[in-house]
XYZ file of C-alpha atoms in Angstrom:
464
model
C 111.026 63.656 86.911
C 114.168 64.096 85.139
C 116.875 61.173 85.619
C 119.965 62.568 86.015
C 123.203 59.827 85.240
C 126.579 60.369 86.863
C 130.025 58.447 85.665
C 132.939 59.135 88.091
C 136.015 57.808 85.966
C 139.350 58.408 87.543
C 139.571 61.221 85.333
C 136.842 62.739 83.538
C 133.282 63.084 84.967
C 130.858 62.426 82.742
C 126.816 63.293 83.395
C 123.486 63.166 81.389
C 120.251 64.527 81.528
C 116.911 62.841 80.366
C 113.765 64.515 80.001
C 110.513 62.929 81.429
C 109.841 61.919 77.488
C 113.229 60.044 77.790
C 115.204 62.801 75.562
C 118.685 63.358 77.003
C 118.538 67.152 77.597
C 121.964 67.855 78.726
C 125.630 66.528 78.849
C 128.620 67.637 80.273
C 132.076 66.113 79.875
C 134.910 67.353 82.021
C 138.001 66.645 83.820
C 137.553 66.307 87.621
C 141.576 67.049 88.164
C 141.014 64.478 91.590
C 138.558 66.623 92.939
C 135.479 64.740 91.738
C 132.968 66.617 94.168
C 134.176 70.256 93.615
C 133.652 68.820 88.963
C 130.102 67.989 90.381
C 128.720 70.772 91.575
C 130.131 73.002 88.963
C 128.149 70.837 86.465
C 125.442 70.924 89.011
C 125.341 75.226 88.429
C 126.364 74.617 84.327
C 123.379 72.555 84.051
C 120.921 73.867 85.840
C 120.273 70.808 88.453
C 117.421 70.490 89.979
C 117.139 68.505 93.866
C 114.222 66.580 92.757
C 115.372 63.984 90.048
C 115.844 60.420 88.592
C 119.343 59.607 90.131
C 122.489 57.213 88.801
C 125.791 56.848 89.751
C 128.662 54.611 88.646
C 132.006 54.810 87.818
C 135.029 54.108 89.802
C 134.923 57.329 92.043
C 130.856 57.274 92.449
C 130.664 54.884 96.290
C 131.971 57.939 98.182
C 129.951 60.117 96.632
C 126.709 57.710 96.617
C 127.190 57.105 100.067
C 126.838 60.875 100.916
C 124.202 60.963 99.010
C 122.066 57.838 100.813
C 122.028 56.108 97.034
C 123.246 52.639 95.629
C 126.001 53.279 93.165
C 124.606 51.748 89.823
C 127.071 48.998 88.419
C 128.946 50.679 85.520
C 129.267 47.974 83.130
C 125.427 47.104 83.894
C 124.894 50.959 82.381
C 127.505 50.394 79.159
C 125.498 47.889 78.082
C 122.363 49.420 78.488
C 123.495 52.090 76.929
C 124.800 50.273 73.789
C 122.123 47.731 72.889
C 119.697 50.464 72.771
C 121.599 51.880 69.667
C 123.147 48.075 69.029
C 121.060 45.243 69.981
C 122.990 42.592 68.005
C 126.068 43.997 69.844
C 128.549 40.745 71.590
C 131.915 42.698 72.025
C 131.765 46.351 74.434
C 135.268 47.948 74.082
C 135.741 50.482 76.952
C 138.499 52.416 76.267
C 138.791 55.071 79.630
C 141.354 57.711 80.885
C 143.054 55.036 82.772
C 141.050 52.140 82.511
C 140.722 49.583 79.369
C 138.266 46.733 79.448
C 136.440 44.179 77.094
C 132.337 43.342 77.864
C 131.348 39.786 76.332
C 127.845 39.355 75.530
C 125.552 36.561 74.833
C 122.967 36.253 72.292
C 120.463 37.439 75.369
C 122.511 40.945 75.557
C 123.676 39.523 78.874
C 126.583 39.763 80.339
C 129.065 36.683 79.676
C 132.541 37.477 80.086
C 134.662 40.568 81.394
C 138.289 41.715 80.821
C 140.375 44.712 81.162
C 144.264 45.356 81.668
C 146.556 45.997 84.280
C 147.739 48.593 86.044
C 150.129 49.700 83.633
C 148.109 52.342 81.416
C 149.273 50.683 77.711
C 146.463 50.831 75.713
C 144.120 53.406 77.548
C 143.620 57.651 76.996
C 146.485 58.260 79.562
C 148.922 56.755 77.477
C 148.070 58.714 74.620
C 147.184 61.971 76.565
C 150.925 61.969 77.512
C 152.026 61.520 73.878
C 150.060 64.364 73.054
C 150.973 66.424 75.108
C 154.895 65.710 74.375
C 154.236 66.562 70.375
C 151.686 69.836 71.414
C 148.475 68.001 70.243
C 145.328 69.592 71.407
C 141.734 67.105 71.083
C 140.754 70.374 68.144
C 143.903 68.552 66.160
C 142.828 65.032 66.593
C 139.483 65.479 64.767
C 141.090 67.251 61.595
C 144.006 65.249 61.153
C 144.576 63.905 57.513
C 144.804 60.108 56.386
C 148.346 59.068 56.983
C 149.027 55.671 54.897
C 151.869 54.256 56.231
C 152.461 56.121 59.467
C 155.802 55.039 61.362
C 156.446 52.328 63.738
C 156.249 53.293 66.991
C 156.311 51.178 70.474
C 153.134 51.725 72.085
C 153.288 48.659 74.940
C 155.233 51.373 77.388
C 155.357 54.983 77.791
C 159.291 54.998 77.836
C 159.661 52.583 74.905
C 156.998 55.376 73.093
C 159.478 58.409 73.565
C 161.913 56.706 72.632
C 160.560 55.717 69.223
C 158.595 59.129 68.908
C 162.646 60.754 69.286
C 163.978 58.905 66.997
C 161.022 59.253 63.933
C 161.852 63.012 64.527
C 165.459 62.560 63.781
C 164.616 60.756 60.241
C 162.179 64.154 59.724
C 159.044 62.498 60.433
C 155.864 65.109 61.047
C 153.670 65.270 64.189
C 150.577 64.103 62.200
C 152.539 61.334 60.542
C 154.026 59.877 64.212
C 150.291 60.860 65.689
C 149.081 58.512 62.934
C 151.781 56.062 64.223
C 151.104 56.230 67.583
C 147.476 55.381 67.683
C 148.103 52.644 65.113
C 150.258 51.120 67.699
C 147.781 52.139 69.940
C 144.978 50.237 68.612
C 146.817 47.028 68.140
C 148.152 47.277 71.980
C 144.426 47.134 72.805
C 143.624 43.654 70.557
C 146.165 42.253 71.878
C 145.365 43.031 75.633
C 142.062 42.426 75.687
C 141.612 39.292 72.653
C 145.555 37.788 73.216
C 145.691 37.148 69.595
C 142.006 36.042 68.749
C 140.661 38.000 65.476
C 137.356 39.562 66.287
C 134.079 37.808 64.527
C 130.675 39.542 66.042
C 129.621 42.813 66.294
C 132.326 44.878 68.481
C 131.233 48.534 70.121
C 133.601 51.058 70.889
C 132.707 53.406 73.781
C 135.019 55.306 76.368
C 136.502 59.015 76.009
C 139.020 57.406 73.474
C 136.038 56.443 71.110
C 136.400 60.438 70.177
C 139.910 59.764 68.848
C 139.143 59.291 64.817
C 142.113 57.467 64.132
C 141.890 54.599 66.489
C 138.020 53.961 65.432
C 139.549 54.450 61.542
C 142.307 51.528 62.670
C 139.917 49.318 64.300
C 137.396 49.262 60.759
C 140.370 48.823 58.884
C 141.155 45.457 60.235
C 137.200 44.506 60.849
C 135.472 46.583 58.526
C 131.701 46.775 59.430
C 132.216 44.763 62.560
C 133.355 47.471 64.312
C 130.613 50.731 65.496
C 130.576 53.308 67.654
C 128.343 56.621 68.340
C 129.332 60.432 69.200
C 128.033 59.768 72.875
C 130.220 56.857 72.915
C 132.325 58.216 75.582
C 129.067 58.840 77.619
C 128.093 55.144 78.046
C 127.884 54.864 81.525
C 126.550 57.785 82.752
C 123.148 57.742 79.860
C 122.966 53.749 81.189
C 123.100 54.977 85.001
C 120.316 57.885 84.222
C 118.429 55.322 82.390
C 118.682 52.253 85.111
C 118.122 54.874 87.742
C 114.509 55.720 85.740
C 113.692 52.308 85.799
C 114.543 51.561 89.162
C 112.591 54.626 90.887
C 115.951 55.602 92.165
C 114.125 58.662 93.167
C 116.679 61.473 95.265
C 116.137 64.587 96.380
C 120.046 65.659 95.827
C 121.164 67.842 98.638
C 124.046 68.772 95.980
C 125.850 71.273 98.088
C 127.010 68.556 100.880
C 129.605 67.248 98.241
C 132.057 69.958 97.993
C 132.269 70.263 101.904
C 132.816 66.624 102.501
C 135.278 66.326 99.690
C 137.408 69.332 100.604
C 137.657 67.872 104.198
C 138.938 64.186 102.898
C 141.291 65.950 100.289
C 142.308 64.956 96.720
C 139.955 61.664 95.273
C 140.203 58.725 97.348
C 138.128 55.787 95.523
C 139.172 53.269 98.429
C 139.524 53.064 102.074
C 143.712 53.879 102.756
C 145.795 50.717 103.556
C 146.324 50.443 107.243
C 148.766 47.907 108.813
C 146.087 46.916 111.161
C 146.715 43.343 111.156
C 150.282 43.089 110.494
C 153.746 42.686 112.241
C 156.763 42.552 111.657
C 158.303 39.253 111.825
C 160.877 38.010 113.822
C 163.975 36.840 111.050
C 166.404 36.432 113.755
C 168.445 32.480 113.891
C 170.622 30.285 115.268
C 173.136 31.051 112.849
C 173.304 32.841 109.416
C 176.616 33.568 106.860
C 177.324 33.741 102.819
C 179.728 30.719 101.782
C 181.662 31.257 98.679
C 178.663 30.300 96.402
C 177.116 33.840 97.304
C 174.492 31.307 99.012
C 172.858 33.045 102.054
C 172.200 29.891 104.724
C 170.448 29.940 107.652
C 170.263 27.505 110.116
C 167.088 28.337 112.146
C 168.808 26.013 115.847
C 171.420 24.229 117.043
C 171.997 20.471 115.437
C 173.109 17.926 117.034
C 174.857 15.043 115.116
C 172.531 12.157 113.818
C 169.728 11.591 111.344
C 167.249 14.017 110.202
C 163.682 13.151 108.297
C 163.418 16.313 106.673
C 160.814 17.361 103.653
C 162.256 19.721 101.187
C 160.436 22.812 99.555
C 162.570 24.666 96.513
C 160.956 27.605 95.035
C 162.871 28.292 91.840
C 162.162 32.185 90.577
C 163.264 34.247 88.136
C 165.381 36.540 90.195
C 166.377 34.293 93.390
C 166.099 30.339 93.748
C 165.239 29.310 97.509
C 165.769 26.169 100.188
C 163.650 25.189 103.134
C 164.189 21.795 104.506
C 161.266 20.948 107.705
C 161.314 18.377 109.947
C 158.174 15.845 110.478
C 156.885 18.176 112.785
C 156.667 20.971 109.812
C 159.466 22.890 111.970
C 162.198 25.000 109.505
C 165.739 23.331 109.953
C 167.479 25.169 107.606
C 166.899 27.700 104.616
C 168.481 28.698 101.844
C 168.679 31.762 99.388
C 170.578 32.559 96.482
C 170.490 34.325 92.957
C 168.718 32.202 89.549
C 170.986 34.079 87.491
C 169.500 33.120 84.216
C 170.333 29.642 85.209
C 167.372 27.453 87.681
C 169.456 24.476 87.216
C 173.204 25.323 88.463
C 171.096 27.468 90.779
C 169.498 24.233 92.211
C 173.188 22.511 92.338
C 173.968 25.139 94.419
C 171.136 25.042 97.281
C 172.133 21.714 97.566
C 176.112 21.611 97.642
C 175.251 24.180 100.795
C 173.025 21.817 102.527
C 176.241 19.324 101.836
C 178.121 22.005 103.575
C 175.686 22.161 106.558
C 175.626 18.620 107.272
C 179.537 18.286 106.550
C 179.755 20.897 109.255
C 177.012 19.806 111.825
C 177.409 15.801 112.005
C 173.841 15.820 110.743
C 172.157 13.676 108.081
C 168.814 14.970 106.280
C 167.031 12.185 104.848
C 164.535 13.238 102.876
C 160.995 11.987 103.221
C 159.800 13.985 100.203
C 160.430 17.196 98.173
C 158.443 19.321 96.239
C 158.866 22.500 93.650
C 157.262 25.654 92.852
C 158.286 28.717 91.302
C 158.430 29.765 87.404
C 161.220 26.846 87.329
C 159.311 24.472 89.180
C 158.562 21.959 86.485
C 162.036 21.985 84.961
C 163.704 21.626 88.881
C 160.982 19.242 89.793
C 161.785 16.792 86.712
C 165.720 17.025 87.307
C 165.496 16.255 90.942
C 162.496 14.189 90.441
C 160.369 16.320 92.814
C 157.051 14.280 94.674
C 154.864 17.285 94.184
C 154.958 20.540 91.679
C 152.530 23.376 93.150
C 151.546 26.319 91.889
C 152.815 29.857 93.651
C 149.359 30.624 94.894
C 149.332 27.550 96.071
C 151.891 27.490 97.732
C 152.248 30.724 99.228
C 148.875 30.423 100.762
C 149.769 27.045 102.512
C 153.481 28.600 104.031
C 151.556 31.492 105.382
C 148.765 29.945 106.863
C 151.118 27.946 108.969
C 152.903 30.981 110.077
C 149.641 32.670 110.312
C 146.411 31.276 110.733
C 144.343 33.834 110.664
C 145.814 35.526 107.291
C 143.682 37.692 105.240
C 145.288 39.104 103.192
C 149.322 37.992 101.289
C 150.782 41.127 99.529
C 154.307 38.843 97.987
C 156.595 41.221 96.275
C 159.562 38.794 94.358
C 162.183 39.964 91.929
C 159.797 39.746 88.880
C 156.416 40.114 89.872
C 154.316 41.184 92.447
C 151.194 39.647 94.128
C 147.986 40.329 95.660
C 146.157 37.114 97.419
C 142.902 37.519 99.235
C 141.806 34.201 101.774
C 138.527 33.495 103.408
C 138.954 30.522 105.969
C 142.503 29.505 105.267
C 142.082 29.108 101.583
C 143.230 31.019 98.439
C 139.821 33.082 97.460
C 140.941 35.995 94.881
C 144.607 36.848 93.821
C 145.962 39.338 91.117
C 149.618 40.112 90.206
C 151.489 42.037 88.136
C 151.860 41.279 84.081
C 154.683 42.993 81.591
C 155.517 46.057 84.040
C 158.479 45.248 86.582
C 157.180 48.511 88.492
C 156.596 46.971 92.462
C 159.068 44.941 91.971
C 162.561 43.450 93.427
C 164.393 44.233 89.985
C 162.790 47.594 90.051
C 164.589 48.612 93.468
C 167.685 46.757 92.375
C 167.765 49.086 89.206
C 167.564 52.122 90.861
C 169.802 51.102 93.536
C 172.414 50.436 90.513
C 172.138 53.216 89.309
C 172.437 55.510 92.866
C 175.604 52.919 92.990
C 173.952 51.023 96.188
C 173.980 48.041 97.484
C 170.210 46.390 98.138
C 172.061 44.318 101.012
C-alpha cells in the first residue's frame, strides 16, 4: 500500500507519494492560491492517487482538511525532522524557510527536538519577501537557478520590504543590474535569517536548510560562505514536511480509504482558505468609559475623576505605566476602587512625563480639597525601571503581569487579553485568572497605535 504525505502550507501544497518498497514514486509542489482543497484535488488527478493508502497530513492548513478526511494531522516539526535525519543523522539545527514562516528546530544528540523558535508576523526572512522582490525585478524561478556569481553585490536592506524597495530604486539609479541587486537581496536575506533565528550567535553544529527557499542557490551559497560544511541541504528539502508525513503515516499505520471528492465541495462552501476559526466577540462587551469629571489641563494631561471627592484624606495606591508613546497613572483607594486616572504622551522624556502626572495629581488635590496619602506605588511599562528608581517605587512589575492583574480585577472570568499600545501589541491567554501564554509584535509597528496615528496625520485627521 502506498503512503501519501501532504504538507499544506500558507502558500504552497506539497505532496510526496512513497510506494510499498519505500521509494518515492511521485512528488508535486504547487501554489494553492488560498484554495488548498481545490489544489489538492488537482494533484490527486495529476498524480493518479488511489483511494486506499496510508495518509499523512501536516502543515498550517492541515487541520481543516484532516478533519474532513477523518484523520489526525501529523505534527509538521516531527515530519520535517524525520525527513532530514534520514539523510543527515548528525543534524543539530534545521532551518526551515517557507513562504510565510521562518523557523529553527534544534535537536539533541539522540535526534529529539530540544528547542524551537520562529519569526514574528513580519515576512522579513521568508520566501514571500524574496518573491515580492523577484516580481519587482521581473525575475523568474528559472532565472534564479542560473545566475552568475557576484563577488561583491550591493548592500540592500532586507529587514523590511519598504526599506528593500527604497534601496532597489537607489541601486538602479547607481547603475546596478538586476543580477547584482538580486544577489544583494539574497545576501541580506541570509543575514536576516541568521539574526532572527540565532540572534547573533554563530552556527557551531551540523545545520540543514529545508523549505521552499532551500531551492534558492544564492541563499544556500551565502550560508555556506559563512559556515562551510556545517550547512547542508538536499534537492527534495522543500518537500521535507510532506515526505516525513508520508513516512510517519506508514509507520503509525494511518490507513485511509480516502474520499477525495468531499474536499472541493466543502471548501467551496467555506470560501478562501481558513486555517483557524474566525475571531468573534462572543464573550466581550464594550466597557463604560463614563466618569464623574473629565478634563484636559494646560500640560495636555487627560484627567478623569471617577467619583465626587469630599475634602479630607484618602489613602491611595499609585500605579504608573510608562510606555514608549504614552504614560498613565491610576490612583486606587484602600477598597481597590479607582479614584483618579491621568493619561498623557511620553514624548520621548519619561521623567518629564512622570513629573506632569504628579503635577496633575497635585492639581486635583487643590481643586477638590482632598489630600492623597500614598500607601504604596508600583511602576510598569518600558520605562518602569527608570521611573521606579526616580520616584522610589515599592515594586516594579512587568507589563504582562500588570495587564493580567488589572483585567482580572475588572473581569474575573477573562480568558483572552489583546493589549494594543502605541508601540507594541500583545496577546495574553489566561487560565484560572493567571497568564498561561503570551505573544507580542517585535520590530514592525503594524497593528499598533503608532500605525494608526501615522496614517491619521497623512490624512490630516486628529485621532482624538
